[in-house]
Amino acid sequence: MNSTWVFWPLLEKCPVDSLNFSHEHGQLSSLQKQAMITLLETKGKDKRYIENWRPISLINVDVKIALKALAKRLEPILPEIVHHNQNGFIMGISIFDVVRTIDDILELAETTNRSGILVAIDFKKAFDSLDHSFLFKVLEKFNFGLHFLQWIKTFYIDISSCVLHNGFTTDLFCVQRGVR
């Protein structure tokens, strides 16, 4: 057994029962719904500018484990639903693959004497701006089962966050966009 999971048999019942209860009732406990947002500096960038800081949401560990389990279940079908031209945030693809593809396209156009337009789209802060109701509709369109959709809704319905800065937190606020 992997040493990371030595204590799991002793601990699993409580978080599993808690999450299953949440799934059956369609919402997490109040603490599971909450996240704390803090900022991480981007190394080598000027700290005086807000765009050089990256927000990260610190969420309840049992929710994080459950979300990871759902993500792992999605991995086998992602190649079927994500277009092969998608490059960002795809396991096994790096920025160097994107550069190589662009270089290949430009070389092909040059050697075949073809003109064309090359378009690269990068949605800045795409994960931060994803509307939850849109997420639910997309999952329904892709025919994800009701059971899976209920899990996703459970993790996104009535969630809130606060911001941690200099050891102080803001009041909680409702979160309707972004992914956990």
Short mmCIF file of C-alpha atoms in Angstrom, two decimals:
data_model
loop_
_atom_site.label_atom_id
_atom_site.label_comp_id
_atom_site.label_asym_id
_atom_site.label_seq_id
_atom_site.Cartn_x
_atom_site.Cartn_y
_atom_site.Cartn_z
CA MET A 1 0.00 0.00 0.00
CA ASN A 2 1.20 3.50 -0.83
CA SER A 3 2.33 5.19 2.40
CA THR A 4 0.19 8.21 1.49
CA TRP A 5 -2.98 6.15 2.08
CA VAL A 6 -1.95 4.28 5.27
CA PHE A 7 -4.58 5.97 7.43
CA TRP A 8 -7.36 6.12 4.82
CA PRO A 9 -9.09 2.91 6.03
CA LEU A 10 -9.38 4.48 9.49
CA LEU A 11 -10.59 7.86 8.25
CA GLU A 12 -12.63 7.22 5.11
CA LYS A 13 -16.07 6.67 6.63
CA CYS A 14 -16.56 10.20 7.98
CA PRO A 15 -15.71 12.22 4.83
CA VAL A 16 -17.35 9.71 2.49
CA ASP A 17 -20.56 9.68 4.56
CA SER A 18 -20.50 13.48 4.76
CA LEU A 19 -20.08 13.91 1.00
CA ASN A 20 -22.73 11.29 0.21
CA PHE A 21 -25.13 13.10 2.55
CA SER A 22 -24.36 16.35 0.73
CA HIS A 23 -24.96 14.70 -2.65
CA GLU A 24 -28.30 13.25 -1.52
CA HIS A 25 -29.45 16.65 -0.21
CA GLY A 26 -27.96 18.72 -3.04
CA GLN A 27 -25.69 20.94 -0.99
CA LEU A 28 -22.53 20.91 1.04
CA SER A 29 -22.24 21.82 4.72
CA SER A 30 -21.63 25.50 5.40
CA LEU A 31 -17.87 24.98 5.94
CA GLN A 32 -17.54 22.82 2.82
CA LYS A 33 -19.14 25.60 0.76
CA GLN A 34 -16.59 28.18 1.81
CA ALA A 35 -13.23 29.01 0.29
CA MET A 36 -10.53 31.45 1.27
CA ILE A 37 -8.86 33.35 -1.57
CA THR A 38 -5.27 34.39 -1.16
CA LEU A 39 -2.73 35.78 -3.59
CA LEU A 40 0.51 34.15 -4.71
CA GLU A 41 3.15 36.30 -6.30
CA THR A 42 4.33 35.48 -9.81
CA LYS A 43 8.06 34.89 -9.45
CA GLY A 44 10.27 37.41 -11.21
CA LYS A 45 7.47 39.96 -11.66
CA ASP A 46 7.05 43.38 -10.07
CA LYS A 47 5.04 42.86 -6.86
CA ARG A 48 3.63 46.38 -7.01
CA TYR A 49 1.18 45.45 -9.81
CA ILE A 50 -1.91 43.38 -9.07
CA GLU A 51 -1.66 41.51 -12.40
CA ASN A 52 1.56 39.96 -11.10
CA TRP A 53 -0.30 38.16 -8.33
CA ARG A 54 -2.27 34.96 -8.84
CA PRO A 55 -5.39 34.26 -6.77
CA ILE A 56 -5.78 30.77 -5.36
CA SER A 57 -8.83 29.43 -3.55
CA LEU A 58 -8.15 27.34 -0.48
CA ILE A 59 -11.06 24.91 -0.10
CA ASN A 60 -12.03 22.27 2.41
CA VAL A 61 -9.77 19.20 2.03
CA ASP A 62 -12.59 16.63 1.77
CA VAL A 63 -14.20 18.69 -0.99
CA LYS A 64 -10.83 18.90 -2.74
CA ILE A 65 -10.45 15.11 -2.57
CA ALA A 66 -13.96 14.59 -3.95
CA LEU A 67 -13.39 17.07 -6.79
CA LYS A 68 -10.14 15.29 -7.66
CA ALA A 69 -12.02 11.96 -7.75
CA LEU A 70 -14.56 13.45 -10.18
CA ALA A 71 -11.77 14.91 -12.32
CA LYS A 72 -10.06 11.51 -12.48
CA ARG A 73 -13.34 9.96 -13.68
CA LEU A 74 -13.47 12.52 -16.49
CA GLU A 75 -9.92 11.90 -17.75
CA PRO A 76 -10.71 8.91 -19.99
CA ILE A 77 -13.45 10.74 -21.91
CA LEU A 78 -11.78 14.15 -22.26
CA PRO A 79 -10.18 13.28 -25.62
CA GLU A 80 -13.69 12.60 -26.96
CA ILE A 81 -15.15 15.95 -25.88
CA VAL A 82 -12.17 18.32 -26.14
CA HIS A 83 -11.19 19.24 -29.70
CA HIS A 84 -7.74 18.07 -30.75
CA ASN A 85 -6.72 21.67 -31.47
CA GLN A 86 -7.24 22.61 -27.83
CA ASN A 87 -3.82 23.08 -26.28
CA GLY A 88 -4.19 24.74 -22.90
CA PHE A 89 -4.56 22.67 -19.74
CA ILE A 90 -4.47 19.33 -21.55
CA MET A 91 -2.38 16.64 -19.88
CA GLY A 92 0.72 15.76 -21.90
CA ILE A 93 0.68 18.97 -23.97
CA SER A 94 3.04 21.84 -23.24
CA ILE A 95 3.48 25.33 -24.64
CA PHE A 96 6.30 23.94 -26.78
CA ASP A 97 3.79 21.72 -28.62
CA VAL A 98 1.77 24.82 -29.47
CA VAL A 99 4.84 26.66 -30.75
CA ARG A 100 5.79 23.62 -32.86
CA THR A 101 2.29 23.40 -34.35
CA ILE A 102 2.29 27.08 -35.30
CA ASP A 103 5.74 26.72 -36.84
CA ASP A 104 4.55 23.68 -38.86
CA ILE A 105 1.52 25.57 -40.15
CA LEU A 106 3.61 28.56 -41.21
CA GLU A 107 6.14 26.29 -42.92
CA LEU A 108 3.37 24.41 -44.77
CA ALA A 109 1.84 27.68 -45.97
CA GLU A 110 5.22 28.89 -47.18
CA THR A 111 6.24 25.68 -49.00
CA THR A 112 2.83 25.30 -50.69
CA ASN A 113 2.63 29.03 -51.46
CA ARG A 114 -0.73 29.34 -49.70
CA SER A 115 -2.01 32.43 -48.01
CA GLY A 116 -4.22 32.30 -44.99
CA ILE A 117 -5.03 33.62 -41.59
CA LEU A 118 -3.70 32.17 -38.37
CA VAL A 119 -5.89 32.81 -35.34
CA ALA A 120 -4.91 31.99 -31.78
CA ILE A 121 -7.47 32.63 -29.06
CA ASP A 122 -6.52 32.91 -25.43
CA PHE A 123 -9.33 33.67 -23.02
CA LYS A 124 -7.68 35.63 -20.23
CA LYS A 125 -8.82 34.38 -16.84
CA ALA A 126 -11.13 31.83 -18.52
CA PHE A 127 -11.41 29.61 -15.45
CA ASP A 128 -12.19 32.61 -13.26
CA SER A 129 -15.02 33.84 -15.49
CA LEU A 130 -16.92 30.59 -16.12
CA ASP A 131 -20.57 31.11 -15.16
CA HIS A 132 -21.89 28.18 -13.10
CA SER A 133 -25.28 28.03 -14.84
CA PHE A 134 -23.43 27.85 -18.18
CA LEU A 135 -21.29 25.00 -16.80
CA PHE A 136 -24.42 23.04 -15.84
CA LYS A 137 -26.00 23.58 -19.26
CA VAL A 138 -22.84 22.44 -21.07
CA LEU A 139 -22.65 19.28 -18.97
CA GLU A 140 -26.30 18.56 -19.78
CA LYS A 141 -25.65 19.12 -23.53
CA PHE A 142 -22.74 16.66 -23.40
CA ASN A 143 -25.17 14.14 -21.87
CA PHE A 144 -23.42 13.72 -18.57
CA GLY A 145 -25.63 11.59 -16.36
CA LEU A 146 -27.94 13.03 -13.74
CA HIS A 147 -25.84 11.49 -10.98
CA PHE A 148 -22.64 13.19 -12.18
CA LEU A 149 -24.45 16.48 -12.83
CA GLN A 150 -25.87 16.36 -9.29
CA TRP A 151 -22.34 15.99 -7.91
CA ILE A 152 -21.15 19.04 -9.86
CA LYS A 153 -24.17 21.09 -8.79
CA THR A 154 -23.61 20.06 -5.18
CA PHE A 155 -20.08 21.50 -5.33
CA TYR A 156 -21.19 24.79 -6.94
CA ILE A 157 -24.60 25.66 -5.47
CA ASP A 158 -24.60 28.43 -2.86
CA ILE A 159 -20.80 28.58 -2.45
CA SER A 160 -18.98 31.53 -0.96
CA SER A 161 -15.48 32.89 -0.51
CA CYS A 162 -13.60 35.46 1.46
CA VAL A 163 -10.28 37.12 0.74
CA LEU A 164 -7.30 36.69 3.06
CA HIS A 165 -4.82 39.56 3.04
CA ASN A 166 -2.20 40.48 5.63
CA GLY A 167 -3.71 38.02 8.12
CA PHE A 168 -7.24 39.45 7.88
CA THR A 169 -10.26 38.10 5.99
CA THR A 170 -13.11 39.90 4.32
CA ASP A 171 -16.74 38.97 4.87
CA LEU A 172 -17.95 35.99 2.84
CA PHE A 173 -19.41 36.77 -0.58
CA CYS A 174 -21.44 34.63 -2.99
CA VAL A 175 -19.49 33.03 -5.85
CA GLN A 176 -21.33 32.48 -9.16
CA ARG A 177 -18.36 32.28 -11.51
CA GLY A 178 -15.12 30.35 -11.69
CA VAL A 179 -14.10 26.77 -11.10
CA ARG A 180 -13.02 25.24 -7.82
#
